[in-house]
């Protein structure tokens, strides 16, 4: 009896343990893989260190490649050909960032359910319905075998796969253990997916939804005024000859009657993320360049400061690629991209900011069969829909969902909430993006050559590309595909798809892009503001509505005041704590407090808040105690002012840009100031300002007592790609805040790579990013740059011309890549 | 005699584990122990599992792997204290190999014969 019982218990324990070991249980990953002391999680730290001095075989390599890692863990790749260099870049990127590369491309291709199971199908569906995966495959198929673009993608894949093939299970990044997955070989299409993902991140903002939602509540006139095609504050990227910003304030029409037709249009879209109290200016970026006549050393200077989601590992990977006589480029690449995206050579330096442009439009289509259409109508004739079956699989490879995606000549067709069908045209899905564009541009030796090279192969997402060269030239161009829409239409309204007259007619020619070359003012700057003064060219790039003027005001002010700019000043400007936004808003708060007091409506709370705000130096330093009061007051002000834009459920459907709030402040008795929640009582501007200020103070006292230091409130976080707290950093105090040049936010967005380059006879450069070169959470190189980044400091970048220029004591590790036997040419 | 058996089983399990069979290894080695050494088998299997996986962990620590940090971070992801992850790592092969050894001893023809005699 005892023996039988023990046998049963043993069998159950064995079966349960083996099952948990091989397949996992619920959220618990396969325990065998995870706990294995030789190859599991415990071994993850083995991959921590750089290779020491190793020799690796790489297929298709034409000659040996030498990779020297410097003290900061940056690989300096010395290769005989550019394709060999890209093989080495693929190998080095995969060595440090393999999981990130696969995770990002899986997300772009809508394949995360293969890791996370059925619960990830909905987010995968969203990505596939955007058409990114289909576009990536189409784009790849468009590159003929052996073409420069295809050869580059193949070479990069060779390098990545050489690393993957050479890994033992103990080398797998720990995330694979936690997911119970194994690395997948790299395909060239992954690179195209990565570009599509960047397009989605930076250039997918359907204005149609926001405009329609606002018009549904306050009427079309008011909505059009709240979301205008041009910014109220004019400080354009393309200089307009003015030595100061211009404020084109205009009266806002009062909120009108709800427009039910527009409300129905808004309902066609899936519910948007709550825009919050101020519109999300998450992907802010700065760049500027100063010509020799305004620098202390008489050399051109360039600052690059792209702001993106800050993750661990970082979106960027730093690398240096040298092909003697052909290429010598240093900078950051996105792991998975064959080339340096932002960086410098010995002749030119460049950086990007995102261009505010509406490059996505929607069309209501007439289809033959509402439930399962096969044709759609254009100009009275039926056209066949292209279709594509999409299968979603789980961890075990089982199909858990199937979709049919349909495409019109415009782009993907999707079913709206009311059962009707809408198609989408989006520049990111066009097949004109060349993956070799960054490599090609790195051959340029002048600003003009650089910009022309980019314009020839780059389409989306549109970027303000700034460049400086060794000869002292500086230039900027907002490069990308901007649709030319039919006369009388804007990209803000859902179009009638049954007529070809709704279609885009073409894209703007390069000559019409906002641009400037060696302007008289001696500097150029972009910070996501409207690129061109509408008085210079009134044709908008598209209805963006989120132009961020504050950082543009700040950097232009700093540069105007400095006629002897140094590299260190460029660095300091990147985290300058001043705020032009505060300079413009604070006087209104103070005046309102005075007016309320004079009218006998003062309160101790208001008096105290006004006294604090009045003494503020308007700087977002870490120990500042008033920045938090101002930020909270701004949030209160936005909430109380735009209450008309909240739906019946109390949810804000759209929030105008913050310069529209400044515009409204010019009209003290506008009906927009009235707080609807107070019934018959009608508030004016000063009442709302005073209430907002007092409420902000009360809220701070409640939440934080007497300690309002910005370092407690203005903190940011850098999350691991999977959001795992153990692998993330939180509560990082930084200097800067909303609307400043360093707008790192609590939501985890901020400066993703900071760089300053001086182009002299020998290039000098400094840079850092919020992370580290390794994607291994147990590596000392995982987040080693964060303290320097948070302090606003930069590392000196080492840029050796050849292996001999990198002394042994500056070399941390070395990898020699050699052709696989028989594969070299 | 039992010492030799433990050394042999520990070495075999270590080889299987390093070779990438963290689940199959303990089961096979456990079964082998049970089949060969009958009632002593489960004890040999359990001790060798502890020595083998514990030894590999210790070896990693001596090579500089941050075992404490891994335990703490991976443990927090799984919602258990770091020490529990270490204990689980030792228990996992012990359960597999001991259970396999016990079952193997029951079905072993030699074992059946011995039981019949008693």
mmCIF file of N, CA, C and O in Angstrom, chain A residues 555-624:
data_model
loop_
_atom_site.group_PDB
_atom_site.id
_atom_site.type_symbol
_atom_site.label_atom_id
_atom_site.label_comp_id
_atom_site.label_asym_id
_atom_site.label_seq_id
_atom_site.Cartn_x
_atom_site.Cartn_y
_atom_site.Cartn_z
ATOM 1 N N UNK A 555 15.874 77.689 -27.786
ATOM 2 C CA UNK A 555 17.178 77.502 -28.422
ATOM 3 C C UNK A 555 17.523 78.685 -29.319
ATOM 4 O O UNK A 555 18.692 79.112 -29.398
ATOM 5 N N UNK A 556 16.520 79.255 -29.969
ATOM 6 C CA UNK A 556 16.806 80.444 -30.788
ATOM 7 C C UNK A 556 17.253 81.609 -29.911
ATOM 8 O O UNK A 556 18.149 82.364 -30.269
ATOM 9 N N UNK A 557 16.625 81.744 -28.750
ATOM 10 C CA UNK A 557 17.021 82.824 -27.827
ATOM 11 C C UNK A 557 18.466 82.627 -27.376
ATOM 12 O O UNK A 557 19.264 83.575 -27.370
ATOM 13 N N UNK A 558 18.794 81.386 -27.012
ATOM 14 C CA UNK A 558 20.158 81.121 -26.541
ATOM 15 C C UNK A 558 21.187 81.368 -27.648
ATOM 16 O O UNK A 558 22.251 81.942 -27.410
ATOM 17 N N UNK A 559 20.873 80.944 -28.839
ATOM 18 C CA UNK A 559 21.839 81.077 -29.936
ATOM 19 C C UNK A 559 21.969 82.524 -30.413
ATOM 20 O O UNK A 559 23.049 82.957 -30.812
ATOM 21 N N UNK A 560 20.872 83.252 -30.366
ATOM 22 C CA UNK A 560 20.947 84.670 -30.765
ATOM 23 C C UNK A 560 21.868 85.448 -29.823
ATOM 24 O O UNK A 560 22.534 86.396 -30.229
ATOM 25 N N UNK A 561 21.847 85.016 -28.553
ATOM 26 C CA UNK A 561 22.597 85.768 -27.543
ATOM 27 C C UNK A 561 24.066 85.373 -27.473
ATOM 28 O O UNK A 561 24.835 85.981 -26.733
ATOM 29 N N UNK A 562 24.447 84.359 -28.207
ATOM 30 C CA UNK A 562 25.816 83.840 -28.083
ATOM 31 C C UNK A 562 26.510 83.923 -29.447
ATOM 32 O O UNK A 562 26.187 83.166 -30.361
ATOM 33 N N UNK A 563 27.457 84.815 -29.562
ATOM 34 C CA UNK A 563 28.146 84.957 -30.857
ATOM 35 C C UNK A 563 29.517 84.287 -30.840
ATOM 36 O O UNK A 563 30.284 84.416 -31.787
ATOM 37 N N UNK A 564 29.825 83.589 -29.759
ATOM 38 C CA UNK A 564 31.096 82.859 -29.683
ATOM 39 C C UNK A 564 30.831 81.504 -29.039
ATOM 40 O O UNK A 564 31.303 81.192 -27.947
ATOM 41 N N UNK A 565 30.057 80.698 -29.729
ATOM 42 C CA UNK A 565 29.599 79.427 -29.168
ATOM 43 C C UNK A 565 30.767 78.436 -29.069
ATOM 44 O O UNK A 565 31.591 78.348 -29.982
ATOM 45 N N UNK A 566 30.805 77.732 -27.969
ATOM 46 C CA UNK A 566 31.826 76.694 -27.768
ATOM 47 C C UNK A 566 31.134 75.330 -27.703
ATOM 48 O O UNK A 566 29.921 75.255 -27.454
ATOM 49 N N UNK A 567 31.894 74.269 -27.878
ATOM 50 C CA UNK A 567 31.284 72.936 -27.714
ATOM 51 C C UNK A 567 30.650 72.762 -26.337
ATOM 52 O O UNK A 567 29.590 72.149 -26.203
ATOM 53 N N UNK A 568 31.270 73.327 -25.310
ATOM 54 C CA UNK A 568 30.701 73.174 -23.972
ATOM 55 C C UNK A 568 29.386 73.937 -23.829
ATOM 56 O O UNK A 568 28.466 73.483 -23.149
ATOM 57 N N UNK A 569 29.300 75.080 -24.509
ATOM 58 C CA UNK A 569 28.028 75.819 -24.477
ATOM 59 C C UNK A 569 26.942 74.999 -25.182
ATOM 60 O O UNK A 569 25.797 74.941 -24.719
ATOM 61 N N UNK A 570 27.309 74.340 -26.264
ATOM 62 C CA UNK A 570 26.340 73.488 -26.979
ATOM 63 C C UNK A 570 25.818 72.398 -26.027
ATOM 64 O O UNK A 570 24.626 72.106 -25.989
ATOM 65 N N UNK A 571 26.742 71.824 -25.277
ATOM 66 C CA UNK A 571 26.351 70.792 -24.309
ATOM 67 C C UNK A 571 25.419 71.372 -23.255
ATOM 68 O O UNK A 571 24.395 70.783 -22.930
ATOM 69 N N UNK A 572 25.778 72.542 -22.734
ATOM 70 C CA UNK A 572 24.952 73.146 -21.673
ATOM 71 C C UNK A 572 23.558 73.492 -22.192
ATOM 72 O O UNK A 572 22.565 73.329 -21.494
ATOM 73 N N UNK A 573 23.484 73.946 -23.427
ATOM 74 C CA UNK A 573 22.171 74.298 -23.981
ATOM 75 C C UNK A 573 21.245 73.081 -24.045
ATOM 76 O O UNK A 573 20.030 73.205 -23.947
ATOM 77 N N UNK A 574 21.848 71.898 -24.228
ATOM 78 C CA UNK A 574 21.015 70.691 -24.346
ATOM 79 C C UNK A 574 20.175 70.445 -23.099
ATOM 80 O O UNK A 574 19.110 69.834 -23.183
ATOM 81 N N UNK A 575 20.664 70.914 -21.962
ATOM 82 C CA UNK A 575 19.884 70.735 -20.725
ATOM 83 C C UNK A 575 19.624 72.085 -20.046
ATOM 84 O O UNK A 575 19.482 72.138 -18.824
ATOM 85 N N UNK A 576 19.583 73.137 -20.830
ATOM 86 C CA UNK A 576 19.333 74.461 -20.248
ATOM 87 C C UNK A 576 17.999 74.436 -19.483
ATOM 88 O O UNK A 576 16.974 74.022 -20.037
ATOM 89 N N UNK A 577 18.018 74.877 -18.233
ATOM 90 C CA UNK A 577 16.795 74.732 -17.424
ATOM 91 C C UNK A 577 15.775 75.853 -17.627
ATOM 92 O O UNK A 577 14.699 75.837 -17.028
ATOM 93 N N UNK A 578 16.109 76.839 -18.447
ATOM 94 C CA UNK A 578 15.179 77.949 -18.667
ATOM 95 C C UNK A 578 13.932 77.501 -19.411
ATOM 96 O O UNK A 578 13.917 76.463 -20.057
ATOM 97 N N UNK A 579 12.869 78.308 -19.312
ATOM 98 C CA UNK A 579 11.609 77.931 -19.947
ATOM 99 C C UNK A 579 10.931 79.162 -20.534
ATOM 100 O O UNK A 579 10.440 80.019 -19.805
ATOM 101 N N UNK A 580 10.885 79.222 -21.851
ATOM 102 C CA UNK A 580 10.159 80.318 -22.493
ATOM 103 C C UNK A 580 8.656 80.163 -22.290
ATOM 104 O O UNK A 580 7.924 81.151 -22.259
ATOM 105 N N UNK A 581 8.237 78.954 -22.143
ATOM 106 C CA UNK A 581 6.814 78.708 -21.860
ATOM 107 C C UNK A 581 6.445 79.359 -20.529
ATOM 108 O O UNK A 581 5.438 80.056 -20.427
ATOM 109 N N UNK A 582 7.291 79.145 -19.508
ATOM 110 C CA UNK A 582 7.025 79.766 -18.207
ATOM 111 C C UNK A 582 7.094 81.282 -18.321
ATOM 112 O O UNK A 582 6.270 82.000 -17.728
ATOM 113 N N UNK A 583 8.072 81.788 -19.072
ATOM 114 C CA UNK A 583 8.195 83.244 -19.226
ATOM 115 C C UNK A 583 6.917 83.855 -19.797
ATOM 116 O O UNK A 583 6.556 84.985 -19.456
ATOM 117 N N UNK A 584 6.239 83.124 -20.659
ATOM 118 C CA UNK A 584 5.045 83.669 -21.301
ATOM 119 C C UNK A 584 3.782 83.483 -20.458
ATOM 120 O O UNK A 584 2.870 84.308 -20.512
ATOM 121 N N UNK A 585 3.721 82.419 -19.683
ATOM 122 C CA UNK A 585 2.488 82.141 -18.929
ATOM 123 C C UNK A 585 2.485 82.753 -17.522
ATOM 124 O O UNK A 585 1.430 83.160 -17.027
ATOM 125 N N UNK A 586 3.636 82.773 -16.882
ATOM 126 C CA UNK A 586 3.662 83.194 -15.478
ATOM 127 C C UNK A 586 3.067 84.600 -15.280
ATOM 128 O O UNK A 586 2.265 84.815 -14.347
ATOM 129 N N UNK A 587 3.399 85.599 -16.113
ATOM 130 C CA UNK A 587 2.821 86.928 -15.892
ATOM 131 C C UNK A 587 1.286 86.929 -15.882
ATOM 132 O O UNK A 587 0.668 87.691 -15.137
ATOM 133 N N UNK A 588 0.691 86.044 -16.673
ATOM 134 C CA UNK A 588 -0.782 85.983 -16.676
ATOM 135 C C UNK A 588 -1.303 85.464 -15.334
ATOM 136 O O UNK A 588 -2.309 85.944 -14.820
ATOM 137 N N UNK A 589 -0.630 84.457 -14.795
ATOM 138 C CA UNK A 589 -1.049 83.947 -13.483
ATOM 139 C C UNK A 589 -0.925 85.045 -12.428
ATOM 140 O O UNK A 589 -1.826 85.238 -11.592
ATOM 141 N N UNK A 590 0.197 85.762 -12.450
ATOM 142 C CA UNK A 590 0.440 86.778 -11.419
ATOM 143 C C UNK A 590 -0.568 87.920 -11.543
ATOM 144 O O UNK A 590 -1.106 88.419 -10.543
ATOM 145 N N UNK A 591 -0.840 88.327 -12.775
ATOM 146 C CA UNK A 591 -1.793 89.405 -12.998
ATOM 147 C C UNK A 591 -3.198 88.985 -12.553
ATOM 148 O O UNK A 591 -3.933 89.770 -11.952
ATOM 149 N N UNK A 592 -3.535 87.739 -12.823
ATOM 150 C CA UNK A 592 -4.854 87.244 -12.420
ATOM 151 C C UNK A 592 -4.975 87.238 -10.898
ATOM 152 O O UNK A 592 -6.024 87.602 -10.336
ATOM 153 N N UNK A 593 -3.905 86.830 -10.221
ATOM 154 C CA UNK A 593 -3.948 86.807 -8.746
ATOM 155 C C UNK A 593 -4.150 88.224 -8.211
ATOM 156 O O UNK A 593 -4.937 88.443 -7.272
ATOM 157 N N UNK A 594 -3.457 89.187 -8.809
ATOM 158 C CA UNK A 594 -3.620 90.591 -8.380
ATOM 159 C C UNK A 594 -5.056 91.051 -8.612
ATOM 160 O O UNK A 594 -5.679 91.672 -7.754
ATOM 161 N N UNK A 595 -5.576 90.723 -9.800
ATOM 162 C CA UNK A 595 -6.937 91.159 -10.138
ATOM 163 C C UNK A 595 -7.966 90.537 -9.204
ATOM 164 O O UNK A 595 -8.910 91.200 -8.754
ATOM 165 N N UNK A 596 -7.789 89.285 -8.871
ATOM 166 C CA UNK A 596 -8.735 88.614 -7.982
ATOM 167 C C UNK A 596 -8.675 89.214 -6.578
ATOM 168 O O UNK A 596 -9.704 89.393 -5.914
ATOM 169 N N UNK A 597 -7.450 89.501 -6.155
ATOM 170 C CA UNK A 597 -7.302 90.139 -4.841
ATOM 171 C C UNK A 597 -8.000 91.496 -4.838
ATOM 172 O O UNK A 597 -8.743 91.833 -3.916
ATOM 173 N N UNK A 598 -7.767 92.244 -5.912
ATOM 174 C CA UNK A 598 -8.356 93.590 -5.999
ATOM 175 C C UNK A 598 -9.877 93.519 -6.002
ATOM 176 O O UNK A 598 -10.562 94.426 -5.508
ATOM 177 N N UNK A 599 -10.408 92.442 -6.548
ATOM 178 C CA UNK A 599 -11.862 92.290 -6.607
ATOM 179 C C UNK A 599 -12.410 91.652 -5.337
ATOM 180 O O UNK A 599 -13.592 91.318 -5.265
ATOM 181 N N UNK A 600 -11.537 91.460 -4.357
ATOM 182 C CA UNK A 600 -11.972 90.903 -3.080
ATOM 183 C C UNK A 600 -12.159 89.413 -3.099
ATOM 184 O O UNK A 600 -12.816 88.841 -2.230
ATOM 185 N N UNK A 601 -11.602 88.738 -4.103
ATOM 186 C CA UNK A 601 -11.770 87.286 -4.174
ATOM 187 C C UNK A 601 -10.466 86.545 -3.849
ATOM 188 O O UNK A 601 -10.323 85.372 -4.174
ATOM 189 N N UNK A 602 -9.555 87.261 -3.237
ATOM 190 C CA UNK A 602 -8.289 86.611 -2.876
ATOM 191 C C UNK A 602 -8.484 85.616 -1.750
ATOM 192 O O UNK A 602 -9.427 85.726 -0.959
ATOM 193 N N UNK A 603 -7.611 84.631 -1.736
ATOM 194 C CA UNK A 603 -7.626 83.632 -0.646
ATOM 195 C C UNK A 603 -6.192 83.477 -0.166
ATOM 196 O O UNK A 603 -5.245 83.772 -0.904
ATOM 197 N N UNK A 604 -6.003 83.002 1.050
ATOM 198 C CA UNK A 604 -4.631 82.781 1.528
ATOM 199 C C UNK A 604 -3.859 81.841 0.605
ATOM 200 O O UNK A 604 -2.677 82.021 0.351
ATOM 201 N N UNK A 605 -4.559 80.854 0.085
ATOM 202 C CA UNK A 605 -3.899 79.883 -0.789
ATOM 203 C C UNK A 605 -3.428 80.556 -2.075
ATOM 204 O O UNK A 605 -2.293 80.353 -2.534
ATOM 205 N N UNK A 606 -4.273 81.393 -2.632
ATOM 206 C CA UNK A 606 -3.915 82.099 -3.868
ATOM 207 C C UNK A 606 -2.760 83.062 -3.598
ATOM 208 O O UNK A 606 -1.806 83.151 -4.387
ATOM 209 N N UNK A 607 -2.857 83.781 -2.490
ATOM 210 C CA UNK A 607 -1.789 84.744 -2.157
ATOM 211 C C UNK A 607 -0.443 84.035 -2.006
ATOM 212 O O UNK A 607 0.578 84.488 -2.524
ATOM 213 N N UNK A 608 -0.485 82.919 -1.310
ATOM 214 C CA UNK A 608 0.751 82.180 -1.083
ATOM 215 C C UNK A 608 1.315 81.660 -2.404
ATOM 216 O O UNK A 608 2.520 81.761 -2.689
ATOM 217 N N UNK A 609 0.434 81.098 -3.242
ATOM 218 C CA UNK A 609 0.889 80.555 -4.533
ATOM 219 C C UNK A 609 1.450 81.662 -5.412
ATOM 220 O O UNK A 609 2.484 81.497 -6.062
ATOM 221 N N UNK A 610 0.768 82.815 -5.418
ATOM 222 C CA UNK A 610 1.231 83.916 -6.269
ATOM 223 C C UNK A 610 2.583 84.437 -5.788
ATOM 224 O O UNK A 610 3.456 84.770 -6.604
ATOM 225 N N UNK A 611 2.744 84.501 -4.466
ATOM 226 C CA UNK A 611 4.029 84.972 -3.939
ATOM 227 C C UNK A 611 5.153 84.020 -4.338
ATOM 228 O O UNK A 611 6.242 84.435 -4.745
ATOM 229 N N UNK A 612 4.864 82.713 -4.248
ATOM 230 C CA UNK A 612 5.877 81.718 -4.626
ATOM 231 C C UNK A 612 6.195 81.818 -6.116
ATOM 232 O O UNK A 612 7.362 81.830 -6.530
ATOM 233 N N UNK A 613 5.149 81.893 -6.912
ATOM 234 C CA UNK A 613 5.350 81.932 -8.363
ATOM 235 C C UNK A 613 6.072 83.218 -8.780
ATOM 236 O O UNK A 613 6.917 83.203 -9.683
ATOM 237 N N UNK A 614 5.738 84.324 -8.122
ATOM 238 C CA UNK A 614 6.356 85.599 -8.454
ATOM 239 C C UNK A 614 7.849 85.617 -8.177
ATOM 240 O O UNK A 614 8.604 86.344 -8.836
ATOM 241 N N UNK A 615 8.271 84.815 -7.211
ATOM 242 C CA UNK A 615 9.698 84.790 -6.859
ATOM 243 C C UNK A 615 10.477 83.755 -7.669
ATOM 244 O O UNK A 615 11.686 83.613 -7.507
ATOM 245 N N UNK A 616 9.785 83.063 -8.523
ATOM 246 C CA UNK A 616 10.413 81.953 -9.266
ATOM 247 C C UNK A 616 11.394 82.476 -10.318
ATOM 248 O O UNK A 616 11.083 83.444 -11.038
ATOM 249 N N UNK A 617 12.524 81.808 -10.443
ATOM 250 C CA UNK A 617 13.483 82.184 -11.493
ATOM 251 C C UNK A 617 13.143 81.525 -12.832
ATOM 252 O O UNK A 617 13.861 81.693 -13.813
ATOM 253 N N UNK A 618 12.080 80.762 -12.855
ATOM 254 C CA UNK A 618 11.557 80.099 -14.049
ATOM 255 C C UNK A 618 12.571 79.127 -14.656
ATOM 256 O O UNK A 618 12.722 79.028 -15.865
ATOM 257 N N UNK A 619 13.228 78.425 -13.789
ATOM 258 C CA UNK A 619 14.215 77.433 -14.208
ATOM 259 C C UNK A 619 13.861 76.077 -13.591
ATOM 260 O O UNK A 619 13.459 76.000 -12.443
ATOM 261 N N UNK A 620 14.052 75.031 -14.402
ATOM 262 C CA UNK A 620 13.736 73.677 -13.967
ATOM 263 C C UNK A 620 14.997 72.976 -13.485
ATOM 264 O O UNK A 620 15.384 71.926 -14.002
ATOM 265 N N UNK A 621 15.645 73.567 -12.490
ATOM 266 C CA UNK A 621 16.783 72.892 -11.876
ATOM 267 C C UNK A 621 16.247 71.860 -10.886
ATOM 268 O O UNK A 621 15.111 71.966 -10.415
ATOM 269 N N UNK A 622 17.086 70.909 -10.537
ATOM 270 C CA UNK A 622 16.595 69.792 -9.728
ATOM 271 C C UNK A 622 16.149 70.220 -8.333
ATOM 272 O O UNK A 622 15.247 69.609 -7.766
ATOM 273 N N UNK A 623 16.791 71.257 -7.803
ATOM 274 C CA UNK A 623 16.403 71.670 -6.447
ATOM 275 C C UNK A 623 15.383 72.811 -6.459
ATOM 276 O O UNK A 623 15.056 73.379 -5.429
ATOM 277 N N UNK A 624 14.858 73.135 -7.640
ATOM 278 C CA UNK A 624 13.884 74.221 -7.733
ATOM 279 C C UNK A 624 12.568 73.813 -7.061
ATOM 280 O O UNK A 624 12.091 72.700 -7.244
#
